[in-house]
Coordinates of C-alpha atoms and ligand atoms in Angstrom, one line a residue:
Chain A
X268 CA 45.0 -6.8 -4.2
X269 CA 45.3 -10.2 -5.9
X270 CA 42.2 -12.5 -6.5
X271 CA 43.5 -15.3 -5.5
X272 CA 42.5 -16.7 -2.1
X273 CA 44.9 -15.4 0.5
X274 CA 46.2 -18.0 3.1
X275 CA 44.8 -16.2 6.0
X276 CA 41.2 -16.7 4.9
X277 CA 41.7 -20.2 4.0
X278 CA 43.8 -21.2 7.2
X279 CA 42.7 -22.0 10.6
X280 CA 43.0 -19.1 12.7
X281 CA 46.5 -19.0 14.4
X282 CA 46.6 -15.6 16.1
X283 CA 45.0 -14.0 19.1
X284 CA 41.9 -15.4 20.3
X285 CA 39.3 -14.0 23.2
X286 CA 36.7 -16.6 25.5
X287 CA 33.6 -16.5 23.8
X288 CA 30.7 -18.2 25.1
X289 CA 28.8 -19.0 22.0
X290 CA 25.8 -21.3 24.2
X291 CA 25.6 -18.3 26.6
X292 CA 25.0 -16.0 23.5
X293 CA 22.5 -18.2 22.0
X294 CA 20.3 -18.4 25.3
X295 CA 20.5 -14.4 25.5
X296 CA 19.0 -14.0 22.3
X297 CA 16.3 -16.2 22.6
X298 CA 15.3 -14.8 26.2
X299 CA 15.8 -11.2 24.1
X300 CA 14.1 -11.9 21.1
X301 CA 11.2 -13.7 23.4
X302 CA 10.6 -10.7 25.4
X303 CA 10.9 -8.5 22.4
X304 CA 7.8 -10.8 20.4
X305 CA 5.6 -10.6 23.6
X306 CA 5.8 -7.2 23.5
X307 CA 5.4 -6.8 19.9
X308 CA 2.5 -9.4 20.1
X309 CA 1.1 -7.5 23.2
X310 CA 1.3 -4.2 21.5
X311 CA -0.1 -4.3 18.3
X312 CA -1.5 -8.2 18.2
X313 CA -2.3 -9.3 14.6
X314 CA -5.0 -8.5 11.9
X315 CA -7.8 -11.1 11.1
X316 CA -10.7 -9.5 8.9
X317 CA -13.1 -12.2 8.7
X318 CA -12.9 -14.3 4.8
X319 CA -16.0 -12.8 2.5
X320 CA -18.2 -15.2 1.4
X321 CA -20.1 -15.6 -1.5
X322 CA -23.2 -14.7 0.6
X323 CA -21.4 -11.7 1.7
X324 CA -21.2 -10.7 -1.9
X325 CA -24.4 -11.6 -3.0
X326 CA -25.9 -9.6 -0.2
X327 CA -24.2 -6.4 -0.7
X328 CA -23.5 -6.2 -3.8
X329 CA -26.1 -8.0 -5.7
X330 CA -26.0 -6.4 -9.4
X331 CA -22.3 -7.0 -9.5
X332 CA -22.9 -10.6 -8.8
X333 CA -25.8 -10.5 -11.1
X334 CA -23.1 -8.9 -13.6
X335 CA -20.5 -11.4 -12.8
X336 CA -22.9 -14.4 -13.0
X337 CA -23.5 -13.2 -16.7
X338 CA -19.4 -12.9 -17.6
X339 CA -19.5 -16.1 -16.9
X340 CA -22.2 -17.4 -19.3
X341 CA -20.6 -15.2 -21.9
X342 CA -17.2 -16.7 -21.3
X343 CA -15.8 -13.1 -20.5
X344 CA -14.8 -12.9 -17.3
X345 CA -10.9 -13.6 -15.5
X346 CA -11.3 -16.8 -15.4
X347 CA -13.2 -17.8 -17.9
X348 CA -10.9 -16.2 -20.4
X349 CA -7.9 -17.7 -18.3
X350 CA -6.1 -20.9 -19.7
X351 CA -4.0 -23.0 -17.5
X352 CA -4.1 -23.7 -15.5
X353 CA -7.6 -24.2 -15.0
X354 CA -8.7 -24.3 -18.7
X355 CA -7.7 -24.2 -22.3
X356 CA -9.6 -20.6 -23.0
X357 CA -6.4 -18.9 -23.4
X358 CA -2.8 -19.4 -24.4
X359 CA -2.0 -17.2 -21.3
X360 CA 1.4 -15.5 -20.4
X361 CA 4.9 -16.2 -22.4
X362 CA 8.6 -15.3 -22.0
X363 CA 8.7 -14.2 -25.7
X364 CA 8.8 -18.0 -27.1
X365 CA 8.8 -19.9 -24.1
X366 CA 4.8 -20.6 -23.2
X367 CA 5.5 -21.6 -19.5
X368 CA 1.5 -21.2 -18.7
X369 CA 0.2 -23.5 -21.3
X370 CA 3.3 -26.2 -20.9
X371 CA 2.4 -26.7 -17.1
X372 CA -0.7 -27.4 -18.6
X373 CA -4.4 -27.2 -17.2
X374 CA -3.8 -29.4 -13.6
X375 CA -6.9 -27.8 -11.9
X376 CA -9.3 -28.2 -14.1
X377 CA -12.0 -25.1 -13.9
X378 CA -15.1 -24.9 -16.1
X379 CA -16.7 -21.8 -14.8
X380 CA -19.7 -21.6 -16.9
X381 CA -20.7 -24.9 -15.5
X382 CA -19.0 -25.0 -12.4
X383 CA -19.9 -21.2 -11.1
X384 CA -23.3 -21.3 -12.4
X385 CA -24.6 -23.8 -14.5
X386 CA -24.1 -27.6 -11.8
X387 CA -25.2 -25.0 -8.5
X388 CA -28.3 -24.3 -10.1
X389 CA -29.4 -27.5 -10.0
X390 CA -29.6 -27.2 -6.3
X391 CA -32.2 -24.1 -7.0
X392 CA -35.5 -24.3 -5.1
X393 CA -36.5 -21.2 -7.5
X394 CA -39.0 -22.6 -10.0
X395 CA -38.6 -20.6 -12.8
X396 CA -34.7 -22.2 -12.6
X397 CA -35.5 -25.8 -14.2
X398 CA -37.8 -24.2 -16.8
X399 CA -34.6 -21.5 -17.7
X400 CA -32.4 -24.6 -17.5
X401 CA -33.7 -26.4 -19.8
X402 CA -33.9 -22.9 -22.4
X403 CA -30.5 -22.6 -21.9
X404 CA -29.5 -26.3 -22.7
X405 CA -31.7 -26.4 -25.7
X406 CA -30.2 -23.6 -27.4
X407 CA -27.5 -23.8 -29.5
X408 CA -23.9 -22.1 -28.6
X409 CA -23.8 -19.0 -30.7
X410 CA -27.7 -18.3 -28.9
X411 CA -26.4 -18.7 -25.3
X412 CA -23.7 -16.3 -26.2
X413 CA -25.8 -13.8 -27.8
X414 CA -28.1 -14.0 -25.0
X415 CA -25.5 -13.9 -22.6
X416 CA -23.6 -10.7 -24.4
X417 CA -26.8 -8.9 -24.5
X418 CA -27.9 -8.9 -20.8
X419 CA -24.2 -8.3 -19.7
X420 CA -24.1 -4.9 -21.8
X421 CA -27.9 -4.0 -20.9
X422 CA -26.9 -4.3 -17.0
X423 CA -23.5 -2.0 -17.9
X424 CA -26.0 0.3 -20.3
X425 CA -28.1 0.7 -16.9
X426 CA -25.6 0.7 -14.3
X427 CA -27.5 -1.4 -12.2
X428 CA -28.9 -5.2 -12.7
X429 CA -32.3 -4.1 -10.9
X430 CA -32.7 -1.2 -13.9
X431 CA -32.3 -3.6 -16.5
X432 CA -35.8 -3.2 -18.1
X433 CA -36.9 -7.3 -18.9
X434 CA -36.7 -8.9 -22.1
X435 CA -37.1 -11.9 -24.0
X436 CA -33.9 -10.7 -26.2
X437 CA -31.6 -12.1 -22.4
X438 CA -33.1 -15.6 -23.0
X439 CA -33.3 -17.5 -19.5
X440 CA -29.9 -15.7 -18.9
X441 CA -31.6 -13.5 -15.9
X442 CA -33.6 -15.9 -14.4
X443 CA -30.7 -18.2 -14.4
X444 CA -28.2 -15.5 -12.4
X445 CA -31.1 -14.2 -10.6
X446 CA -31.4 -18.3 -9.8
X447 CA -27.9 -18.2 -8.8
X448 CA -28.5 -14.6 -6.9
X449 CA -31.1 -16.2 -4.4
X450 CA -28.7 -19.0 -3.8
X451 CA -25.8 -17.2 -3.0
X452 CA -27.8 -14.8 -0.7
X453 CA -29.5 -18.4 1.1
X454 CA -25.7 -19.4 1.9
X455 CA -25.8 -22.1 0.2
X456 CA -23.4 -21.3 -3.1
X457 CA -20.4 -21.0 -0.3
X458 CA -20.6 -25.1 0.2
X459 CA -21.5 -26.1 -3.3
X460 CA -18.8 -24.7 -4.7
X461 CA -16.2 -26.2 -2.2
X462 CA -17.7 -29.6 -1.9
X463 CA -18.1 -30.5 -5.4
X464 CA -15.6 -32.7 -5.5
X465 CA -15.3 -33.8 -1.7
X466 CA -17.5 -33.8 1.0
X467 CA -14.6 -32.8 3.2
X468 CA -13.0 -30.0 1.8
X469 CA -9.9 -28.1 1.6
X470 CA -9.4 -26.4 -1.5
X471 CA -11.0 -22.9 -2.2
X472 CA -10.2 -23.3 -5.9
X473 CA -13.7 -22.0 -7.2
X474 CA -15.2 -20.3 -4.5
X475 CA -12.4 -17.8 -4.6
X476 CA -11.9 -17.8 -8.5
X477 CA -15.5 -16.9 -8.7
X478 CA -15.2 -13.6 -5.7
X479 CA -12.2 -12.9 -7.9
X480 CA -14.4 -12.7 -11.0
X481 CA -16.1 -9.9 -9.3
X482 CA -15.5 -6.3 -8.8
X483 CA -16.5 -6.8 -4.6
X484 CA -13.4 -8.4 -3.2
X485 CA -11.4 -5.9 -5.4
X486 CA -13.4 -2.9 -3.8
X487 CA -12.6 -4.6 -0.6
X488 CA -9.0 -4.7 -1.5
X489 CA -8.4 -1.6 -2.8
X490 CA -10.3 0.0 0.4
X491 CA -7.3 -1.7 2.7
X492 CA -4.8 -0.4 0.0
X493 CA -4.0 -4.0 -1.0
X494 CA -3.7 -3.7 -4.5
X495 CA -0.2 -4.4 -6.5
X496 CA -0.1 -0.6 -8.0
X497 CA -0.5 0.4 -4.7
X498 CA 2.3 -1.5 -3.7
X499 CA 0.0 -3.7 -1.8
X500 CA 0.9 -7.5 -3.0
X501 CA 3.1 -7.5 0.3
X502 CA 0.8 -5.9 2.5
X503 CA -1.6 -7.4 4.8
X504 CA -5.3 -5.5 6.3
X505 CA -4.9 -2.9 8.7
X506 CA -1.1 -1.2 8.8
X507 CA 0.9 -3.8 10.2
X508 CA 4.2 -4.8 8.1
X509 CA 3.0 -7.3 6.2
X510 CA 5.5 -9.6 3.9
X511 CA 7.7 -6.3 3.9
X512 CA 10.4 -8.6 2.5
X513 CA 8.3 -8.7 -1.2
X514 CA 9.2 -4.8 -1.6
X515 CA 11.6 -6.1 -4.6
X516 CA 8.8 -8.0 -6.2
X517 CA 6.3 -5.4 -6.2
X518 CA 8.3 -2.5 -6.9
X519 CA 8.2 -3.6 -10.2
X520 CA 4.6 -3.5 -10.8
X521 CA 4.8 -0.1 -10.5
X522 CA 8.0 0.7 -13.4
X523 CA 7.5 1.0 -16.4
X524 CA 8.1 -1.3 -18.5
X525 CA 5.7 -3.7 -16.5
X526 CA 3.2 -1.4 -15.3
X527 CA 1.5 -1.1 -18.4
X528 CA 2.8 -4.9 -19.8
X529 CA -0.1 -7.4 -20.7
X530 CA 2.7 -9.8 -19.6
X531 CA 3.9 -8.5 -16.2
X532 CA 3.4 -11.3 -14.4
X533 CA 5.7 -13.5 -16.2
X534 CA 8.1 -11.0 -16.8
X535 CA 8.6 -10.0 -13.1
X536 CA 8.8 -13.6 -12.2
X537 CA 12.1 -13.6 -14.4
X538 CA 13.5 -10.5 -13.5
X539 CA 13.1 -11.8 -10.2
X540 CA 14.5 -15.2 -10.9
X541 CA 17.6 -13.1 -12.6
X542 CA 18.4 -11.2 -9.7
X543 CA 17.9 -14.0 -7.4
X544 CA 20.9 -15.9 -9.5
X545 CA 22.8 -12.6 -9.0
X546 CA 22.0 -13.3 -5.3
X547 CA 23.6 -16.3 -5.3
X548 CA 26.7 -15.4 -7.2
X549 CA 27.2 -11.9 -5.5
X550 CA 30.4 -13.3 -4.7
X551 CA 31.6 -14.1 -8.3
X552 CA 30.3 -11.2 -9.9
X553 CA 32.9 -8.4 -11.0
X554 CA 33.2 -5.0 -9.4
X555 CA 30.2 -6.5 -6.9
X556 CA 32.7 -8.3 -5.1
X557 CA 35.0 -5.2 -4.7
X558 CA 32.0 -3.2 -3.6
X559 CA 33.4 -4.3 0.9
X560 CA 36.9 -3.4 -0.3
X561 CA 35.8 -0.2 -2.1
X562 CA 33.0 1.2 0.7
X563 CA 35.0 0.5 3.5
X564 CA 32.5 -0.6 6.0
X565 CA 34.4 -3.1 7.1
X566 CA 37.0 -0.6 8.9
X567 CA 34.1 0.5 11.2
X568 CA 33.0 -3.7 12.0
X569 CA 37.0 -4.7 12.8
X570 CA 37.8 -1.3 13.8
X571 CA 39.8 -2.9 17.1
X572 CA 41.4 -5.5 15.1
X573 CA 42.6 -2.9 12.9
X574 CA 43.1 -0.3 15.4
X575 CA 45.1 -3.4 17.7
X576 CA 47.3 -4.0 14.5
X577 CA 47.8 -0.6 13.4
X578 CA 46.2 -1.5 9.6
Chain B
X74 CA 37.9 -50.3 5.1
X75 CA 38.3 -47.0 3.2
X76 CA 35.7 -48.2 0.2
X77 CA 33.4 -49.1 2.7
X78 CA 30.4 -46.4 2.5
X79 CA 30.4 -46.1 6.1
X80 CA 33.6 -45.4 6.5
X81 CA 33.4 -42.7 3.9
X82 CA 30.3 -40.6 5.3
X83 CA 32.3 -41.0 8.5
X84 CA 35.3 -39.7 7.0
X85 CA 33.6 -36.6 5.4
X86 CA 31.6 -36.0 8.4
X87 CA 32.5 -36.6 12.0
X88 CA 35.8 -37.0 11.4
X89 CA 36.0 -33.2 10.2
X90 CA 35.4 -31.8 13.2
X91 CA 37.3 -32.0 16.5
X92 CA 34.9 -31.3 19.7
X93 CA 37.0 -28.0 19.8
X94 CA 35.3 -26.9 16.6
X95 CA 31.9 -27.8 17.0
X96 CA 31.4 -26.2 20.1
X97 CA 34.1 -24.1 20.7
X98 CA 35.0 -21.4 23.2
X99 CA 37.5 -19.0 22.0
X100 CA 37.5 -17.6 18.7
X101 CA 40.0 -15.1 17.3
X102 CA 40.5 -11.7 18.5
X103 CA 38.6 -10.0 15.9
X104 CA 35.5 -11.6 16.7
X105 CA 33.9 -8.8 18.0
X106 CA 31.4 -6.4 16.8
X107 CA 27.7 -6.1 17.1
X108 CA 27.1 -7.4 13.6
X109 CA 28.2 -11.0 14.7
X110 CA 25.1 -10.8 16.9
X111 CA 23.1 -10.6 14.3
X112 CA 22.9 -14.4 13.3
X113 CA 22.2 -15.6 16.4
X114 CA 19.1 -13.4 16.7
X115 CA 18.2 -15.0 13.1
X116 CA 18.7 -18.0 14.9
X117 CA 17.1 -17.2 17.9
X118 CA 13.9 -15.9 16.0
X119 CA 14.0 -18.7 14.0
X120 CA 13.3 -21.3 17.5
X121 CA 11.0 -18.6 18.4
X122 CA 8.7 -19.4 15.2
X123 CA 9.1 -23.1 15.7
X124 CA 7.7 -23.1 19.4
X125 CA 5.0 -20.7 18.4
X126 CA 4.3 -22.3 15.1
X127 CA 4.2 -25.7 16.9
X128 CA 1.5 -24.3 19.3
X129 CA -0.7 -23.5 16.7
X130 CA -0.1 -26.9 14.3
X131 CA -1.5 -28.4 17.9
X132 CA -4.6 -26.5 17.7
X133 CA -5.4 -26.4 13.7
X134 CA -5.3 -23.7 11.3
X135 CA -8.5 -21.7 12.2
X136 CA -8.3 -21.8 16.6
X137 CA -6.7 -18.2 16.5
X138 CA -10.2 -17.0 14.6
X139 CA -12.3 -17.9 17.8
X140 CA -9.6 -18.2 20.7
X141 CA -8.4 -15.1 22.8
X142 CA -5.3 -17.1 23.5
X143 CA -5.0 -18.7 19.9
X144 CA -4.8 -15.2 18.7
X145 CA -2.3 -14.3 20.6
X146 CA 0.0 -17.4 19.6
X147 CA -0.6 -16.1 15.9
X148 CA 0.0 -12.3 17.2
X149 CA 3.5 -13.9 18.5
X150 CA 4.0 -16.5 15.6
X151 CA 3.9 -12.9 13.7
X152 CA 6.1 -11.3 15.3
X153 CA 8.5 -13.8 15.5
X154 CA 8.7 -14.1 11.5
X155 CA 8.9 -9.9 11.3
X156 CA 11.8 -10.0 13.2
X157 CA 13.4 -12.8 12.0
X158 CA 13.5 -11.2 8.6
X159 CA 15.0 -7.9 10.1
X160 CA 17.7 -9.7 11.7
X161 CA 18.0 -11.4 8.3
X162 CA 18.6 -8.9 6.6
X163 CA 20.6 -7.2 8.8
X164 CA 22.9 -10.2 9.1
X165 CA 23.2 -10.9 5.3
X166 CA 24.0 -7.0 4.5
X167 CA 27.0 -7.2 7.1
X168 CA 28.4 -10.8 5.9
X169 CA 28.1 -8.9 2.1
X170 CA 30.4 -5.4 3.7
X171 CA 32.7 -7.7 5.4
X172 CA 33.0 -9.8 2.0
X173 CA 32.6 -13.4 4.2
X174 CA 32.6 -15.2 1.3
X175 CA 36.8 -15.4 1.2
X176 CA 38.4 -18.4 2.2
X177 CA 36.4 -21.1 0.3
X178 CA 33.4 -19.7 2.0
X179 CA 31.3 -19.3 -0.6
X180 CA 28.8 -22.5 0.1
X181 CA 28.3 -21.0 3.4
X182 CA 26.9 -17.7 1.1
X183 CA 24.9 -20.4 -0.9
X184 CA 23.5 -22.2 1.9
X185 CA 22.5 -18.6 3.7
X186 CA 20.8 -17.0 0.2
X187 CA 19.0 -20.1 -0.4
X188 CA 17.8 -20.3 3.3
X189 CA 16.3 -16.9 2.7
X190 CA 14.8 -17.2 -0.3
X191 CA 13.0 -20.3 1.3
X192 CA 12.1 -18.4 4.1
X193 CA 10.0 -16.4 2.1
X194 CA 8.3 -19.3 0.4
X195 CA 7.3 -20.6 3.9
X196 CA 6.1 -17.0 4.8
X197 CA 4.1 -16.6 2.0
X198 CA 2.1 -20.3 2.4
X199 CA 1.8 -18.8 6.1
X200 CA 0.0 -15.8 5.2
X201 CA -2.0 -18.5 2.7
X202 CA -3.1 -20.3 5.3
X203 CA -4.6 -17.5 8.3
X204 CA -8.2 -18.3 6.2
X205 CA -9.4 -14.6 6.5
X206 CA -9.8 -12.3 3.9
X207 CA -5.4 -11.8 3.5
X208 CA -5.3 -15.2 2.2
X209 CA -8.3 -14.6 0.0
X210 CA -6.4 -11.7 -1.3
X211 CA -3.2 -12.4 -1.4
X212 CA -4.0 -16.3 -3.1
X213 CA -6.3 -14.9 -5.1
X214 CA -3.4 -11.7 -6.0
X215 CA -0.3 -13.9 -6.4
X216 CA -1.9 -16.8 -8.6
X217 CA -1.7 -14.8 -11.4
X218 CA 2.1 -14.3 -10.8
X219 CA 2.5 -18.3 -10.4
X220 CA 0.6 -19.6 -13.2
X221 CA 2.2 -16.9 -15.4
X222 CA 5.3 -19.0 -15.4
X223 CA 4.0 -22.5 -15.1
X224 CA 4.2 -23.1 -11.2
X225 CA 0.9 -22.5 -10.7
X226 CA 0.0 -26.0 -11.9
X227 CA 2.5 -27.1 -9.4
X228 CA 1.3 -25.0 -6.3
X229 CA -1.9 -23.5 -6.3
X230 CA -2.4 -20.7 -3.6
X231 CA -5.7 -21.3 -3.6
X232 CA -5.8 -24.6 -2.0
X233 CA -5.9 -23.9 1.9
X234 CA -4.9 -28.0 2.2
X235 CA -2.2 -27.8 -0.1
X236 CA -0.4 -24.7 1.5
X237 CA -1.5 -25.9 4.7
X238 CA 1.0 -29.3 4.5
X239 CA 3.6 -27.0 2.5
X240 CA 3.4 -24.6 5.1
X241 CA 4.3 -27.0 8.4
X242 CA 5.5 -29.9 7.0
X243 CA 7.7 -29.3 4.0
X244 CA 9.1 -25.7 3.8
X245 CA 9.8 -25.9 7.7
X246 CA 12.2 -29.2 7.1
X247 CA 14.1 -27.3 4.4
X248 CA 14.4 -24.0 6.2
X249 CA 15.4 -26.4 9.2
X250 CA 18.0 -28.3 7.3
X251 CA 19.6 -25.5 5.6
X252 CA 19.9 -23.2 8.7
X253 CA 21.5 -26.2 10.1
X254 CA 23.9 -26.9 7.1
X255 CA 24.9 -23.1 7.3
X256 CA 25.4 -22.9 10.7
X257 CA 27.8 -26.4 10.5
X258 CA 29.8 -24.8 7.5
X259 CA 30.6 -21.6 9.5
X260 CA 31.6 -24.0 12.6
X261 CA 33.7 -26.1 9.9
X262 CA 35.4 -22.8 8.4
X263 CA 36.0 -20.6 11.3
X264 CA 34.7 -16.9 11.3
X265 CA 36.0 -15.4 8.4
X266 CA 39.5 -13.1 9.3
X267 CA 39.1 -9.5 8.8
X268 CA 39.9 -7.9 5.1
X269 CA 43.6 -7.7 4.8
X270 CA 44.2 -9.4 8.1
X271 CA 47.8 -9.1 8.6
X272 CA 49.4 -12.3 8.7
X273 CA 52.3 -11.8 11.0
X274 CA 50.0 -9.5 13.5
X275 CA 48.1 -12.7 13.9
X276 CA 47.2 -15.1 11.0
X277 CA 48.1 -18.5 9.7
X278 CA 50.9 -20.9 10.6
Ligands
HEM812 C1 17.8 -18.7 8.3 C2 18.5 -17.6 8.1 C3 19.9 -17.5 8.6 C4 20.4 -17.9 9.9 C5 19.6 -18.6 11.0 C6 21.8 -17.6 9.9 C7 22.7 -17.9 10.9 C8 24.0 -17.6 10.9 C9 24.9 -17.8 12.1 C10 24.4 -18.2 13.5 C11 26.2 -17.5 11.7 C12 27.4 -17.4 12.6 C13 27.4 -16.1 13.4 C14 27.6 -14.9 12.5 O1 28.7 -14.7 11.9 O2 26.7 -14.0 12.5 C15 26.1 -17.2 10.3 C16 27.2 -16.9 9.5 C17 27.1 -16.5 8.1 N1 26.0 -16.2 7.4 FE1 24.1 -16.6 8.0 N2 22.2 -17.1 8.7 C18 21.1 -17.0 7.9 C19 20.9 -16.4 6.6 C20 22.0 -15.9 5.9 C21 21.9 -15.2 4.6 C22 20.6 -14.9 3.9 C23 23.2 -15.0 4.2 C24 23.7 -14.3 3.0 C25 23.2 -14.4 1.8 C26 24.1 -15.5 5.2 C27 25.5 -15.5 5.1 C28 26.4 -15.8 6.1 C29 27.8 -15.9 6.0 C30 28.6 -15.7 4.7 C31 28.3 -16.4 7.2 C32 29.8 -16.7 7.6 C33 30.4 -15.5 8.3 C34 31.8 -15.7 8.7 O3 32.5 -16.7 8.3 O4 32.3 -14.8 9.4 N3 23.4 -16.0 6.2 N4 24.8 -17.3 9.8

């Protein structure tokens, strides 16, 4: 078989023809594919778990907020370690030398220290807040971080915030998350940290950043076998199909190489990007495009044409 | 005047097509299988998400939390997208086996890869926007993914208004326009003939 376009493909279509109602076909379709969503819809309707809050969190899981509230102070948690594009705390993922992450550069900017813990606790109606405050600001960096470092390993040490035996070694550091505890568990951290920069929001930036930070919404995830190594990035809450059309992105969170790569994110991304270029040029590539002639399937779609035709 | 702009879209354009073409009602002989079907349902699905989609961008982004009726829009809005993707798939698997790329058909490949690969953007801003915990998760999941290469300075899947506007304003036009462009190219180049159509049994002039 030559590669070279054959007429018949090219020209208009001179031979046999049949009445085909395309607009008839069309309206079928869409009265099938109508009746087929309301029953669908009917049948299994559609999840919708209620968001967490930060109150949610606070409330049932207060040493891991307590915990979290800490990482922050230290500078050790997700995104405080992240880099761009939030902040500058990291040079972040690379494609050996091409630093995508830190050449997009930091666009939404995220100081979780300050925004997470630090400007909310201003709006504290705990006393012993202003008086920690003002600890905190008065010492100097390498203090904070000691401080910091210390309670955070003393809370893992004890399993539990509420073991942690007090200490003038934590600085203000637990009255400040304990500050930040009580505010959470009030409500009120939900709307600070959205309307920081707007009364009238619509970005969930920080709120979500910070539940992210946590090990709660993770526990929540993994308990509605959401995670990426559970093959979970396409799944949604309960068992419905989800975004069953990502199976080719997560599948390779779960291979080796990636599984255990520090830089699997970036790396799948271009995997993905390569295969979505062989997408494209399925067509063009070699032995691809022989795949129809050589797995005959088309014999069984035209079988009348061919069978009319004896081919 | 044959330099004159006008006269030039014209040319490449309307004057492509006869009436015959654009809607037509015979096609060749071989036109017929089941696996023809399979773009129209695409298609069909595809209205089916508008209408139901437009319902909801009526009401706002969280009605289906506290409605009875709002919910079941989004239960149909959905199901409309789940099967839209099957058909999809099913479609794009049997234009591969049937190699409908010959004939200077390839753009009409193009046009149908790139419409599914925006698809999926649009589906994933969707499941962005349901503000419950999926969008928590799944923003908070596939950031990571996105800023590892850059985008995520671009797009962030944590902004609800961002994906929001994406979501029915943008991604919808493109989907839109390239369905449309597809479809036009497959009315322009006739269903592709069958591999190793005989030309004398019935082919070209
Ligand atoms: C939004 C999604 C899509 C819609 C609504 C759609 C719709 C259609 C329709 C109505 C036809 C004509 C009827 C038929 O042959 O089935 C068609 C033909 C075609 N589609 Fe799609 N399609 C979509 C996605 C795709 C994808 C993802 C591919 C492949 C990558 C693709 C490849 C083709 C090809 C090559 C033809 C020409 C077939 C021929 O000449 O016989 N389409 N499409």
């Amino acid at each position: 078989m030559s590669h070279k376009e054959r007429n018949v493909d090219l020209a208009k279509w001179s031979g046999p023809k049949r009445p085909y109602d395309l607009v008839k076909e069309f309206v079928i379709a869409l009265l099938v594919v109508s009746v087929l969503v309301a029953g669908l819809a009917t049948l299994f309707g559609s999840p919708d778990q209620k968001a967490v809050t930060l109150q949610d969190w606070a409330k049932k899981a207060p040493s891991d907020f307590i915990a979290t509230t800490t990482g922050e102070l230290a500078g050790t948690t997700i995104s405080a370690a992240y880099g761009a594009p939030y902040n500058d705390a990291s040079e972040g993922l690379s494609l050996g030398p091409l630093k995508l992450q830190k050449w997009a550069g930091v666009t939404i900017p995220v100081d979780p220290k300050y925004d997470f813990v630090i400007e909310p606790l201003a709006y504290s109606k705990d006393s012993a807040v202003p008086i920690a405050l003002d600890q905190w600001n008065g010492a100097s960096a390498n203090q904070q971080l000691t401080w910091a470092t210390d309670y955070a390993s003393a809370i893992e040490k004890a399993g539990d915030s509420s073991k942690v035996t007090s200490s003038n070694a934590f600085g203000p550091v637990p009255a400040m998350s304990a500050g930040l505890l009580a505010l959470a568990q009030d409500g009120n951290l939900d709307g600070l940290l959205t309307t920081s920069d707007t009364p009238y929001p619509s970005d969930f930036t920080k709120p979500i950043l910070f539940l992210a930070d946590g090990g709660y919404l993770d526990e929540l995830g993994a308990a509605q076998h959401l995670h990426g190594d559970q093959w979970g990035m396409m799944n949604e809450t309960g068992s419905y199909p989800g975004q069953s059309w990502l199976w080719l992105f997560s599948l390779w969170y779960n291979v080796e190489p990636f599984k255990s790569s520090e830089n699997a994110d970036a790396q799948i991304f271009f995997v993905l990007f390569l295969l979505n270029l062989g997408f494209i040029f399925m067509p063009k590539l070699p032995f691809i495009n022989r795949l129809p002639r050589l797995i005959p399937i088309h014999r069984l779609i035209w079988r009348r044409y061919y069978r009319e035709n004896n081919l | 005047m044959a330099t004159m702009w006008t006269t030039r879209l014209r040319k490449s354009t309307v004057e492509k097509f006869e009436p015959q073409d654009i809607l037509p009602d015979e096609q060749p002989s071989y036109v017929a299988s089941w696996i023809y079907v399979f773009g129209v349902l695409t298609l069909a699905s595809l209205t089916v998400i508008i209408i139901t989609g437009l319902w909801l961008t009526t009401k706002g982004v969280t009605w289906w939390h506290t409605s009875s009726v709002g919910h079941f829009v989004n239960s149909l809005h959905l199901w409309s997208v789940e099967l839209f993707f099957v058909f999809m798939v099913v479609h794009l698997w049997g234009k591969f086996w049937m190699a409908a790329w010959r004939g200077r058909r390839f753009a009409t490949w193009v046009t149908g890869v790139i419409a599914f690969v925006t698809s999926i953007a649009t589906g994933f801003t969707g499941y962005l926007i349901q503000t419950n915990f999926d969008s928590q998760w799944i923003g908070s999941q596939a950031k990571d993914g996105l800023n590892a290469v850059g985008i995520g300075s671009f797009f962030n899947t944590l902004n609800t208004g961002q994906a929001t506007l994406l979501h029915v304003a943008l991604l919808p036009l493109v989907v839109g326009a390239i369905t449309i462009w597809h479809v036009i190219l497959v009315r322009r180049n006739g269903v592709v003939p069958p591999l190793d159509a005989n030309e004398i049994a019935g082919g070209a002039k």
